[in-house]
Structure formats: C-alpha cells, structure tokens
Coordinates of C-alpha atoms and ligand atoms in Angstrom, one line a residue:
X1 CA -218.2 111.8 121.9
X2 CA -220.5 108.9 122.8
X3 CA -223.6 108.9 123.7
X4 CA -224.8 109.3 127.0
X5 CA -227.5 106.9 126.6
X6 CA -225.5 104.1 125.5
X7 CA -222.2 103.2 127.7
X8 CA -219.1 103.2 124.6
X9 CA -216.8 100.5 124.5
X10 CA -213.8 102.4 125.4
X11 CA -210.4 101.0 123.7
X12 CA -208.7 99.2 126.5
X13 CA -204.9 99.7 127.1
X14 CA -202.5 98.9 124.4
X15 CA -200.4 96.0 124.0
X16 CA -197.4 96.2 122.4
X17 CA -197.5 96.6 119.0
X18 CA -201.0 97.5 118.4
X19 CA -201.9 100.8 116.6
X20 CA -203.1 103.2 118.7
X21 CA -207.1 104.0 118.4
X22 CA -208.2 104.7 114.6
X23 CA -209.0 107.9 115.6
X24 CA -212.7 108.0 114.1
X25 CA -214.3 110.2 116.0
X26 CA -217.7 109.4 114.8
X27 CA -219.3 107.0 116.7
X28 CA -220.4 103.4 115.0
X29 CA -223.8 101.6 115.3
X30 CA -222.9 97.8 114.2
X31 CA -226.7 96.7 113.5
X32 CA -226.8 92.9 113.2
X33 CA -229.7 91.2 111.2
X34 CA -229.4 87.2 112.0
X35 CA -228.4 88.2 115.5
X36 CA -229.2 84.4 116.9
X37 CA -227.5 83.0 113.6
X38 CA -224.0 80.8 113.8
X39 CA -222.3 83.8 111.7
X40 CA -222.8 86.2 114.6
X41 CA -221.8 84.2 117.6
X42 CA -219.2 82.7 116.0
X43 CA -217.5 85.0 113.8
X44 CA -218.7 88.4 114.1
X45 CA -218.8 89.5 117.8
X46 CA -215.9 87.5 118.6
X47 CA -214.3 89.3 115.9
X48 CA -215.3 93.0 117.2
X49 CA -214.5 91.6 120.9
X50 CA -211.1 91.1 119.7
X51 CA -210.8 93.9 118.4
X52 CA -212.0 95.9 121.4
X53 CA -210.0 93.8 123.7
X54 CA -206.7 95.0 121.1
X55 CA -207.9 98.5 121.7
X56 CA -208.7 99.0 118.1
X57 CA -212.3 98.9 118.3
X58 CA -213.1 102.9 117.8
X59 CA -214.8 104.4 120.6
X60 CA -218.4 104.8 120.8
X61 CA -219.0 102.0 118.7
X62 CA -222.1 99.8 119.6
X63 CA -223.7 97.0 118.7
X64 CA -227.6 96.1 118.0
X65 CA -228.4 92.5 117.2
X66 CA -231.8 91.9 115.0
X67 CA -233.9 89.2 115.0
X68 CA -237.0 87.3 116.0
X69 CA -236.0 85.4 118.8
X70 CA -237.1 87.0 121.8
X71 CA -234.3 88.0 123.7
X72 CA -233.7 90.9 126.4
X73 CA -230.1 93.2 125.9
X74 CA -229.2 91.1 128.9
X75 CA -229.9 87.7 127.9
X76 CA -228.5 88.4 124.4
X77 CA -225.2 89.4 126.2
X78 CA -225.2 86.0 128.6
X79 CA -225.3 84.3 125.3
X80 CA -222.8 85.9 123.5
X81 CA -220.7 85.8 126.4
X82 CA -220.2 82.6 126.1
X83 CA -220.3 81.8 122.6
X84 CA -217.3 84.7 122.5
X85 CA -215.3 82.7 125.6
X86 CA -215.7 79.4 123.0
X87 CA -214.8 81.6 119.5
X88 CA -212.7 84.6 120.3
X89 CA -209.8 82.1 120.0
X90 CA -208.0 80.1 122.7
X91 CA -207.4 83.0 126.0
X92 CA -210.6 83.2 128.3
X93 CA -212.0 86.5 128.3
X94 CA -210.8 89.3 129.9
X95 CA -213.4 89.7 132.4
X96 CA -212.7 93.9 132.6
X97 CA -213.1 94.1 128.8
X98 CA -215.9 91.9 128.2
X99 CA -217.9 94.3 130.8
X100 CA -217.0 97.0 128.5
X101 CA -218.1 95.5 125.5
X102 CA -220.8 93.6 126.7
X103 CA -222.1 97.5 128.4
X104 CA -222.3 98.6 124.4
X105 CA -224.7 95.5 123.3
X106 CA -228.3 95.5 122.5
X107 CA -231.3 93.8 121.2
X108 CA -234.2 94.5 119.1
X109 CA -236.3 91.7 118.5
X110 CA -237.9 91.9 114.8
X111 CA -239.4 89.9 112.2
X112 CA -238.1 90.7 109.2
X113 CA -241.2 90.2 107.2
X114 CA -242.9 92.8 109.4
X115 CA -241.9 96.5 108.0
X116 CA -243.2 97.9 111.3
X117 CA -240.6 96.3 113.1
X118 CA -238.0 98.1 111.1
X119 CA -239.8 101.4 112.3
X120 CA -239.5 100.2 115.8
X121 CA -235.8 99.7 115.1
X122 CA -235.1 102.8 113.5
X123 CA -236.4 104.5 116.9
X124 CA -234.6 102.5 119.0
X125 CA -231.2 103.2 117.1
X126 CA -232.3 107.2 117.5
X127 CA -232.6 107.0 121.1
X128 CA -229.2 104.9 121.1
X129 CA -227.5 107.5 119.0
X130 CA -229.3 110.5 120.6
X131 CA -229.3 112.9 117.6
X132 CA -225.4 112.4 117.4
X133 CA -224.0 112.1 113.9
X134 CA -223.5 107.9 113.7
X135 CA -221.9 105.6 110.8
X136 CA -224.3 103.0 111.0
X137 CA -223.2 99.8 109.7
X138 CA -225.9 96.7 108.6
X139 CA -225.2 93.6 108.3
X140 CA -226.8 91.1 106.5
X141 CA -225.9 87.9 108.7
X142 CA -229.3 86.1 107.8
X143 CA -229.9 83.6 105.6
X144 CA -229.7 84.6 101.7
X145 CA -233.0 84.8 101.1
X146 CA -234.0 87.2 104.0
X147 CA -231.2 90.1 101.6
X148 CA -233.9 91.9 100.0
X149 CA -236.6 91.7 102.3
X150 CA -234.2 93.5 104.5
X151 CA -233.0 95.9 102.2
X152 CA -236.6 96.7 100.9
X153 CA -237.4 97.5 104.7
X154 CA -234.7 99.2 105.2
X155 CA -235.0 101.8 102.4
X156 CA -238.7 101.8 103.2
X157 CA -238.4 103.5 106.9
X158 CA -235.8 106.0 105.4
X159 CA -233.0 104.3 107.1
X160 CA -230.2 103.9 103.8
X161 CA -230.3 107.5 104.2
X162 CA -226.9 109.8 104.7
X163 CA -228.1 112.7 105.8
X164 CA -227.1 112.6 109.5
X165 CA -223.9 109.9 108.8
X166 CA -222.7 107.2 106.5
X167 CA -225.1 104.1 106.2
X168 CA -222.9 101.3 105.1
X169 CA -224.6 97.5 104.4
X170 CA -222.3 94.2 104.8
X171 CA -223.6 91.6 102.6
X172 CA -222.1 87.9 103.2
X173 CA -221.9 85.1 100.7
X174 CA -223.4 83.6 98.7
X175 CA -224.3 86.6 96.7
X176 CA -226.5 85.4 94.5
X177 CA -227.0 81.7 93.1
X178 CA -225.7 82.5 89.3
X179 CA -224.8 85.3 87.2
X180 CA -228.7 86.2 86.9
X181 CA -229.5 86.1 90.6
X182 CA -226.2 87.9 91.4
X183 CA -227.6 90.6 88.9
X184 CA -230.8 90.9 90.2
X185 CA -229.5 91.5 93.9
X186 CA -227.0 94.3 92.8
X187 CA -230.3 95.7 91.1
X188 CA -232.2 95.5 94.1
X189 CA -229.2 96.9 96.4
X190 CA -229.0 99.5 93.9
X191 CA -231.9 100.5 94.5
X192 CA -232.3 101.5 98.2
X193 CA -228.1 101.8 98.5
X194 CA -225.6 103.4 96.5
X195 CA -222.8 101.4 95.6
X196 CA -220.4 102.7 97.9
X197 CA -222.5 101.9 101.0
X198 CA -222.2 98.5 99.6
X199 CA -219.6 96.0 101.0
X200 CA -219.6 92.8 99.4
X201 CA -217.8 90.3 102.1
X202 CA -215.3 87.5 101.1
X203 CA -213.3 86.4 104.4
X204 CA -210.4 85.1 102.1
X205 CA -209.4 88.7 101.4
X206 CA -209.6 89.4 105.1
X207 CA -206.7 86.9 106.0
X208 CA -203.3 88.6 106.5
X209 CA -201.5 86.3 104.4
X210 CA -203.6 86.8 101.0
X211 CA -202.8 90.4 102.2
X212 CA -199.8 89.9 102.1
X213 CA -199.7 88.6 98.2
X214 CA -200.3 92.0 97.5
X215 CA -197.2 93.2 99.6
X216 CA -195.1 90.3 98.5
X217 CA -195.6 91.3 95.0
X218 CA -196.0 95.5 95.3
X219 CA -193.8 96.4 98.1
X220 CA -191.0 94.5 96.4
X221 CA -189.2 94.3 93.2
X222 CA -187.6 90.8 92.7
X223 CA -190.6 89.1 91.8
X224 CA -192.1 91.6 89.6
X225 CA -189.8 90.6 86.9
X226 CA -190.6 86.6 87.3
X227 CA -194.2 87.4 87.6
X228 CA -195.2 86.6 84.0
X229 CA -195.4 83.9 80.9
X230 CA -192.0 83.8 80.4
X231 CA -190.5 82.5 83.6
X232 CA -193.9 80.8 84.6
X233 CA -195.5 77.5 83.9
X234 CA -198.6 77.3 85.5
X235 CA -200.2 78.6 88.6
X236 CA -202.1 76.1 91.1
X237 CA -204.2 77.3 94.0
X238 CA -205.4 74.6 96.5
X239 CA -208.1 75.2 99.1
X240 CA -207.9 71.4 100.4
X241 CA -210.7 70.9 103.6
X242 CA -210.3 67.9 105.8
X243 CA -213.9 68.9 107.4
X244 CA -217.2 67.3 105.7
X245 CA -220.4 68.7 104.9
X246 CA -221.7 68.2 108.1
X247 CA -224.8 69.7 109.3
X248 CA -224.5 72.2 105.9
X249 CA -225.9 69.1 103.9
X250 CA -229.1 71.2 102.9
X251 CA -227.2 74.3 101.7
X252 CA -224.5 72.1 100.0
X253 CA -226.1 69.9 98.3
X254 CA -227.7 73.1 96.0
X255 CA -224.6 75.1 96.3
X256 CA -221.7 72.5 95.3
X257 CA -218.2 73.6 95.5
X258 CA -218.6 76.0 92.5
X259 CA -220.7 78.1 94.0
X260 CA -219.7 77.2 97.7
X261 CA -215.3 78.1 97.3
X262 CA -214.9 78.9 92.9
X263 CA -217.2 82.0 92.5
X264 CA -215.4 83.7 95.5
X265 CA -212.6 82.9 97.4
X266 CA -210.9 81.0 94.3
X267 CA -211.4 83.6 92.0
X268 CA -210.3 86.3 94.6
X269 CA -206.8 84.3 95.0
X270 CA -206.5 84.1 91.7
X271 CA -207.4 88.2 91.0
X272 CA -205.1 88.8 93.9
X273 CA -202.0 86.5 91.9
X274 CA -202.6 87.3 88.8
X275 CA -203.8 91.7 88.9
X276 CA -201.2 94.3 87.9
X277 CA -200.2 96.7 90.2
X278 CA -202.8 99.4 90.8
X279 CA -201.8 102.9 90.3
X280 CA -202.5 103.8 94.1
X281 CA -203.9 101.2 96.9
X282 CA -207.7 102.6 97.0
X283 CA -210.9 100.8 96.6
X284 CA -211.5 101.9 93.2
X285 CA -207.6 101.5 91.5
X286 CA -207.5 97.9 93.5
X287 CA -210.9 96.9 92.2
X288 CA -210.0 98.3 89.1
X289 CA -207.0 95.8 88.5
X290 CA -209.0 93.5 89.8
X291 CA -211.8 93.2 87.6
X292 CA -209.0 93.3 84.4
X293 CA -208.3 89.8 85.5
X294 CA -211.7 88.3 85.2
X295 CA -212.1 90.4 81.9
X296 CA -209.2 88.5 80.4
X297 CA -210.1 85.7 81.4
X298 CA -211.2 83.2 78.2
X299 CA -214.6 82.8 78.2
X300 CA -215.2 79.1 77.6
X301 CA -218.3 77.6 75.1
X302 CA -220.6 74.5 76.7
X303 CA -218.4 72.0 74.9
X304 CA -214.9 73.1 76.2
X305 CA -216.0 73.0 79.6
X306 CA -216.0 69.9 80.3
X307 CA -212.9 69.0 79.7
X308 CA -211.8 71.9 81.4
X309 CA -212.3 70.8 85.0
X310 CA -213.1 67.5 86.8
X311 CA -215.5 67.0 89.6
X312 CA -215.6 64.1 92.3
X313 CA -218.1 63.3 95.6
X314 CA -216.6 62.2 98.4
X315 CA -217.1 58.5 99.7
X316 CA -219.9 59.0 101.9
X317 CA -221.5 62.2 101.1
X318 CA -224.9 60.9 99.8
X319 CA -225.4 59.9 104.0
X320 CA -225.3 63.3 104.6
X321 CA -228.0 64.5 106.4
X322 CA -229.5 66.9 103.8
X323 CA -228.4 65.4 100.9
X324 CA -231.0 64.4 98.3
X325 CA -230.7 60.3 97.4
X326 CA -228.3 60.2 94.3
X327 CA -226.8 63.5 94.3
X328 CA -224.7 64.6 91.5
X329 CA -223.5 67.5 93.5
X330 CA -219.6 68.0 93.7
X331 CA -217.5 68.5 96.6
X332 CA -214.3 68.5 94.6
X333 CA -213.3 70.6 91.6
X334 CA -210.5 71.4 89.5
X335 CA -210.6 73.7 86.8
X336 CA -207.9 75.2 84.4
X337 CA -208.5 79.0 83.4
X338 CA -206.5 81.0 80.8
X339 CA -206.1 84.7 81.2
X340 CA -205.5 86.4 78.0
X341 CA -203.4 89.4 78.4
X342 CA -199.7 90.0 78.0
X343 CA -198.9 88.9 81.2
X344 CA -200.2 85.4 81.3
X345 CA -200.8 84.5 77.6
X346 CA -200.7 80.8 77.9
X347 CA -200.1 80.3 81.6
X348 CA -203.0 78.1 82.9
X349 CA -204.2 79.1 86.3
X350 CA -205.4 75.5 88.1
X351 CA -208.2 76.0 90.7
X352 CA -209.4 73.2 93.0
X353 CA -211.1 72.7 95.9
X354 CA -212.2 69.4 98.3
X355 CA -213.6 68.7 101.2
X356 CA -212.7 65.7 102.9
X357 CA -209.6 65.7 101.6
X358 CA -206.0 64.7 103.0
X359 CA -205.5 68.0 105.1
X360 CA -206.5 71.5 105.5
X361 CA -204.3 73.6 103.7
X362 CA -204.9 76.6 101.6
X363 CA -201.6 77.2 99.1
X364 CA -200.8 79.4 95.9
X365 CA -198.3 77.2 93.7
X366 CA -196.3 79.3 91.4
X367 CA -194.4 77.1 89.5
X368 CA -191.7 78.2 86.8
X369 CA -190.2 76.8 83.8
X370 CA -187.5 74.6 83.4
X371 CA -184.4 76.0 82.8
X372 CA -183.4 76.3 79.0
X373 CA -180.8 73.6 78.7
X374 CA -180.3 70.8 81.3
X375 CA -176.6 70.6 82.4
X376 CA -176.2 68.2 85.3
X377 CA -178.5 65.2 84.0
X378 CA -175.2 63.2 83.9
X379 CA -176.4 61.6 80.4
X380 CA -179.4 60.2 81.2
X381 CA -181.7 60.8 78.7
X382 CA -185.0 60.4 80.5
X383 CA -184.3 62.6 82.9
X384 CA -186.5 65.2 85.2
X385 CA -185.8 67.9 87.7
X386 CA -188.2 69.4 89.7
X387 CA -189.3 73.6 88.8
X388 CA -188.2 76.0 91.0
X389 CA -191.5 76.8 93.0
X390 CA -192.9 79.7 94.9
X391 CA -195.4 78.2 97.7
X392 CA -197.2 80.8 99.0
X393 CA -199.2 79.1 102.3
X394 CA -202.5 81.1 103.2
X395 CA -203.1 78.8 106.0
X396 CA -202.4 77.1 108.2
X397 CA -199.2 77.7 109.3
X398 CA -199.1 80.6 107.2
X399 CA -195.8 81.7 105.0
X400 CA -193.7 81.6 102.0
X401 CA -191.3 78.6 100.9
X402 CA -189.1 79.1 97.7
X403 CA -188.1 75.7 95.9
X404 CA -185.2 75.6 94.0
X405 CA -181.9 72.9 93.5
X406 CA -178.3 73.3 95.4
X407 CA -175.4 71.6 94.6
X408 CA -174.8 68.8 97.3
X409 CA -171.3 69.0 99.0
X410 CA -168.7 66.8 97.8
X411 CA -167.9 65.3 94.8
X412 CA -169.4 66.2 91.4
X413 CA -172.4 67.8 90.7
X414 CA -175.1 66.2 92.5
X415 CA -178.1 68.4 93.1
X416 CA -180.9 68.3 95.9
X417 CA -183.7 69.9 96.2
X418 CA -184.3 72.8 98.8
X419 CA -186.0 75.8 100.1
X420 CA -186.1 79.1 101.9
X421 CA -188.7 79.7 103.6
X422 CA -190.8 82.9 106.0
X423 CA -192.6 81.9 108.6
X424 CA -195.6 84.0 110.1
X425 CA -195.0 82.1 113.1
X426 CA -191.6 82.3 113.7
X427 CA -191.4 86.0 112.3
X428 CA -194.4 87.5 114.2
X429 CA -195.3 86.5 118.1
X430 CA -198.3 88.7 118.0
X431 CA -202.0 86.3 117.3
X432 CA -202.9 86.5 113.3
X433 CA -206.1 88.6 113.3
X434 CA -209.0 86.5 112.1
X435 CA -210.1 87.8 109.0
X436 CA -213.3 89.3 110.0
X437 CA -211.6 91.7 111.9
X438 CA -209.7 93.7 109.6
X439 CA -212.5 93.6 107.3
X440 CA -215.4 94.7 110.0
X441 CA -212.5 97.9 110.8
X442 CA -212.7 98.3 107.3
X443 CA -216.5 98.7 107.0
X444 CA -216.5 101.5 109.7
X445 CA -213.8 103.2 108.1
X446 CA -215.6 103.5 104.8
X447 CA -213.0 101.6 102.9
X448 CA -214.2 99.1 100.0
X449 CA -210.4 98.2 98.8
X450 CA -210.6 94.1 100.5
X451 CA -214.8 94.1 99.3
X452 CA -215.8 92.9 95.9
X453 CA -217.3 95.7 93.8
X454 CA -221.3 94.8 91.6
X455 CA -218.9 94.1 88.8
X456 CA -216.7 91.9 90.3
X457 CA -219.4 89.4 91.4
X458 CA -220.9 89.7 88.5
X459 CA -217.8 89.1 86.6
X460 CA -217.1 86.1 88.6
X461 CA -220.3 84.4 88.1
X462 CA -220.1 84.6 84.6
X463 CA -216.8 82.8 84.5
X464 CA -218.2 80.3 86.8
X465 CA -221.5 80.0 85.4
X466 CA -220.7 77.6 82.2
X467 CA -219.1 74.8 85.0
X468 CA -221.9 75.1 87.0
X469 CA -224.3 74.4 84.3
X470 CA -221.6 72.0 82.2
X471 CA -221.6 70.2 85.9
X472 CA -225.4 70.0 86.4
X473 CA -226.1 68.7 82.7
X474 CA -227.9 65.4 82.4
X475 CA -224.8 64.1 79.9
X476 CA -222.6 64.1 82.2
X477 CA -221.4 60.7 83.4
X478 CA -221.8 59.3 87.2
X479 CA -220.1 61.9 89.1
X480 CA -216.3 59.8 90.3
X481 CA -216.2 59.4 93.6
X482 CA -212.8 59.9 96.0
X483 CA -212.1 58.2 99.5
X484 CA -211.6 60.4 102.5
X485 CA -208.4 62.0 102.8
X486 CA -207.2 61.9 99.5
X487 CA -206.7 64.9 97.2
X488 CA -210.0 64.3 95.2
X489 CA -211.0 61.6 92.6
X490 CA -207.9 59.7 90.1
X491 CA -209.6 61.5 87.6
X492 CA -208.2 64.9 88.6
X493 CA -204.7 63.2 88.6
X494 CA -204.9 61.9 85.4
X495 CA -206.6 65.4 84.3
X496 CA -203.3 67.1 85.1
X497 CA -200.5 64.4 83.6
X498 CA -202.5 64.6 80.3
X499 CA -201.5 68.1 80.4
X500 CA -197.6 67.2 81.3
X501 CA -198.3 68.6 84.4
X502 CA -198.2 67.1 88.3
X503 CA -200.2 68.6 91.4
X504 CA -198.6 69.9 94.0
X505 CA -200.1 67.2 96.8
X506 CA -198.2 68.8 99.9
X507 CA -199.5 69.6 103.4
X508 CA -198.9 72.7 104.4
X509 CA -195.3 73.0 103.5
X510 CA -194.2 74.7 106.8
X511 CA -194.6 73.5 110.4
Ligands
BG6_601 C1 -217.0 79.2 103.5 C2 -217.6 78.0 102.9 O1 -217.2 80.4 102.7 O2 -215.6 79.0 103.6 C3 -217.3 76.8 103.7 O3 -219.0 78.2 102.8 C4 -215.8 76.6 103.9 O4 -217.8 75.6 103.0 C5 -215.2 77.9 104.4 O5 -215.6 75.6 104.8 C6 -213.7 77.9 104.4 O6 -213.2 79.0 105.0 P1 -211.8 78.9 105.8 O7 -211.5 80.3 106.2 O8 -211.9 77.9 106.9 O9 -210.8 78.4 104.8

C-alpha cells in the first residue's frame, strides 16, 4: 500500500501488449542526486514517465530529486514537465498521466558537501515513506567526482541500511578514470554498501537489441555451432557517431574515446558476443560468463600496444570549446583484442569507435571464413568472394542481416551477393523501450543481471589501461587526423589490410 502522505503513481491502463503491473508490492523511493543535471531531465524521468505512462512503473513508487538548486516540489515538476514533453520521445504527454506522475515528485534541496543536509533528507524520505517498509533506490546522477562524497554521507546518517527495506545505489559512468581509480571507488562503495546494493550502470546493456544477442545466441541452436574459431574470422564491432564533442569538450578532452565508449559499452558488446552460455540467466551465472571473457582476454605489454590499435582526431576538434590548444586526445580508435580460450583461439575481436564520423550506427560484424575450396571463380586466379556475414545492428534501425552468395538465375554459375534480414521495425509495432527503462525496472526489482559487477569494471580497465597509457605517451607521433564524415583516419584502413582484412564501412545495413 502507498503511503498516505505521498499520492502513488498508480499504473495507468494497459495497452496492448504490455505486462501487467510487476507486482512488487513494496513501494519504491527513486532518490535522485544531480536532480537539476542533463542526466535527469533528459534520461531518467523521462525514462520512469514512460514507464508509468506503459503501466509498468510499480505502484507506490516515488521520486525525490537532490540537489542544491533551490527549487520547490512544484517548480521542480514545472520543469520536468517540460523537459519530459521534449525527451520522453516524440507523443506529447498524456496530460491524465503526467498528473499522476507528476503527484509522486519531490524536492530536497541539499548540498552535497554539507552532511547535515543528508539528515534533513533522510527525515524527509521518513515522513514520505511513513514507517512503511520502502526499496529505496540512489542514484548517483552527479558529476563523478561528487560519488564518494555522496556515499560517505550516505553511510554516515545510517541511510545504506536494510533494516526496514532494500537500499540499492545506481552508479553512472565513468566509474573511475583507470584501473586504480576504478579500484579505489569499489573500495569506497564497499565500504558503506554491500556489493549487491551496487548497480553499476552501462546504457548499452539496457538496449533491446544487445538484449537480444543473448536471445539470438541462447534461445536458439543454429548459431551455437558457428559460434567459434573454426567457422569465424574475425569479429568487428562499430559504434560510429555522426555527433561531435560539442559542449562535452572539457570532459572529453581528459576522457578520450578509451575511456569515453572502450572501457564500457565496447567491452560489454564484446562480453555479450563472445561469453558462453551461463548455466541459468541470474546476475551472478551471467556475470560470471561475463567476466571469463575479459579473463581470457591477452594481456598486452607497452610495446605491443601500439601497433595494436590506431587513434585519429577529427578535423576540427582542437576548436572545441574545452579543448586544451594541441590536444593529443583521440576521438577515434580501433583496437584488435585476442581472447584466449577454446572458443576464440585466434579470432581477433576489432573494436572502434568515432565521433564525427560518416553515420550513426552501432553494428556487431561476425564475419566467417571462406569456404575451403573455391568452386565458381571460373579460372581466374586472383579471385575474391565476399564472407558470409552476420550483421547484428544495435541501432538505429535495429535488426539482424545474414550475408551470404545465391546463384543468379540463368545461365551458369554466376553468384550475387544477398541477405536475409529481421527487422525490429517491421517485426514489432510497439515503441523500443529506451534503455534506461528496463534497466531503472531492473534496479527496483533487485536484479544485477544487465549491471557490471566490482570485477568486471575492474577487469575492463585493466584491459584498457595499457592503450590509454600507450596513447598518452610522449613517443607517440602527431595524433592523424580524419575529415568529418569519414570512418576515422587512413591509418585505421591501412591498419586492417595489413592484417588481410577490410572494414565493414556500411550504414546501418537496414532501413
Ligand atoms: C555515452 C558517451 O556514454 O554514450 C557519449 O559518454 C556517447 O560520448 C554516448 O555519445 C552514446 O550513446 P548512444 O546510446 O547514443 O549510442
């Protein structure tokens, strides 16, 4: 039951196709710290408005927005309001649901530096609750360095404590700067929260087709037996951005696009491609699998780094606002990993990554060996076919497209090359969920399965680590630079032919 002293977001009427109501019969406290931050208004509450609006938001769930601007509930709402009508993704808002989310919204204002304000929230979330058993969820929508303060504060006024309900905390990227920093957050964490009240955030794993890698490759059995060194060549996975900088040219310009896309959202398509099947889909047997990837994958010494990626800057960039005068920083990698284990023995994984590049597309290129002996070259010595490919398309335009060669009709054997493809679009009519909201319905339901574990951050620094540093080293030469809309510098073309190899340079492959 909710409480009386705070109206509930009741889950408004079904439409067809939705689940019915999650049936948690606890109520929720969503407590936001970064309330008046670009994360909230733009991903978070229109994520949880959608999600009330769908009828899946469970009852009784509220919302408490932290920070030091100094807002009343109502003005907080006025604003959201219409950041929500801008981000909750193309309809205008239903005015009788937006009333019933909007009832369930509050404000606290609180400095974060100030440990007495964390009292004063802690007795404003009691009254809120009114001595009714209440997940409370934190989330750490500030900026990076604000973490441990919060957590310190947190643990301080007795509020990581379970005693009357679970008290989960959401922390956003980047976690950490490098494998040390990453360490010494865990530890800190770790200190006031146990680690499953933790829940590491990577969007990537909250989009429904990276999801659906794992049910592509676990709910069926006709790749499973392709899935492996002997039918595969190489693995490429894309995350091309048309977008620039922009007004991120302070953060960038320290985080690069190692730390910015590699340590996380590459690495997660790649644990998600590459992990065995886990014995049972929970937190800790998907995690487990998961993790097994980075372990295999071949740690690299100073000197073989370098020639196992290439960097470029786009044309431009160093006008940035933000950007320091002769920056070295990278906005496009490429790197080649090897995972040694019996699957993938000798299979290169190719990650890369751009912004202001020729499109938006996000794609996992499985590319398989050429057939054993070529039949239909009609002589020609010099001859080259295509691989079969397997183009799985995060986004946009999300799907699957299948390359492979059919006989063209008519006389002799003359091949083309063709596909079959699955569209979410033509398949589906419902919207795609934005990724934050399966993952925020995750959090309230207690389940870490889509959330990188201490280990797996950690892992995934340490394989990213040696680039970072390789990239940042004074013996480097002059960073090569790439014009806008082009897939990164010649270098990473040249890069891949030296290793017989071609990128796949495709727009999203379906329309
Ligand atoms: C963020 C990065 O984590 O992911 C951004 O900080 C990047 O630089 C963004 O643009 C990409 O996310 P998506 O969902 O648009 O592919």
């Amino acid at each position: 039951m909710p409480s009386p002293a705070t109206p509930d977001i009741q889950s408004g009427s079904h439409e067809a196709g939705n689940p019915p109501s999650l049936g948690l019969s606890m109520s929720h406290t969503i407590i936001i710290f970064g309330a008046s931050g670009d994360l909230t208004s733009r991903k978070l509450v229109p994520a949880l408005y959608n999600l009330c609006r769908a009828g899946t938001l469970p009852q009784g769930t509220r919302i408490v927005g932290f920070s030091r601007t100094p807002h009343s509930d109502a003005e907080w709402r006025a604003s959201l309001r219409e950041s929500t009508a801008t981000y909750a993704g193309g309809e205008p808002l239903n005015e009788e649901c937006w009333q019933r989310f909007a009832d369930a919204i509050h404000y606290q204002p609180g400095d974060i530096d100030r440990p007495e304000d964390f009292a004063t929230l802690a007795r404003r979330l009691e009254a809120l609750e009114a001595g009714e058993p209440t997940t409370r969820v934190y989330y750490l929508a500030t900026a990076p360095q604000f973490y441990e303060p919060v957590v310190t504060a947190l643990g301080v006024t007795g509020q990581a404590d379970e005693a009357t309900g679970p008290r989960r905390i959401v922390v956003e990227k980047p976690f950490g700067t490098d494998l040390q920093t990453a360490r010494a957050l865990n530890a800190h964490l770790h200190g006031v929260f146990r680690e499953h009240q933790v829940f590491r955030i990577d969007h990537y794993l909250g989009k429904e087709s990276v999801q659906n890698i794992l049910a592509l490759r676990f709910a069926n059995t006709i790749f499973e037996p392709v899935w492996n060194r002997r039918y595969i060549d190489h693995v490429q996975i894309t995350v091309a951005e048309e977008v620039m900088v922009g007004r991120r040219g302070g953060y960038y310009d320290t985080a690069g696009v190692l730390r910015d896309m590699f340590q996380n959202h590459l690495l997660q398509l790649l644990m998600v491609t590459a992990m065995e099947a886990p014995v049972r889909f929970n937190a800790t047997a998907v995690r487990n699998e998961k993790v097994k990837v980075l372990e295999a994958i071949r740690p690299l010494g100073l000197g073989e780094v370098a020639a196992a990626g290439v960097r470029g800057q786009y044309e431009g960039y160093l006008k940035e606002p933000g950007v320091a005068s002769g920056s070295q920083t990278a906005t496009f990698g490429a790197i080649r990993l090897e995972v040694d284990n019996w699957r993938w023995q000798g299979v290169p994984f190719y990650l890369r990554s751009g912004k202001a590049m020729s499109c938006r597309t996000t794609q996992i290129v499985i590319e398989f060996r050429q057939p054993p002996l070529e039949l239909f070259a009609g002589g020609r010595s010099s001859f080259h076919r295509e691989a079969n490919r397997l183009v799985i398309q995060i986004q946009p335009a999300e799907g699957i497209q299948l390359h492979f060669h059919t006989k063209v009709p008519g006389e002799g054997m003359r091949l083309r090359y063709t596909d079959l493809e699955f569209s979410y679009s033509k398949e589906f009519a419902d919207r795609l969920p934005e990724a934050y909201e399966p993952l925020l319905l995750d959090v309230m339901q207690g389940d870490a399965s889509l959330f990188a574990r201490a280990d797996e951050v950690e892992k995934s620094w340490e394989i990213i680590d040696p680039f970072i540093r390789a990239w940042a080293s004074v013996d480097m030469p002059q960073i090569p630079h790439y014009q806008l809309g082009e897939w990164g510098p010649i270098e990473s073309f040249e890069w891949m032919q030296a290793q017989g190899r071609n990128w796949f340079d495709q727009c999203p492959v379906l329309g």
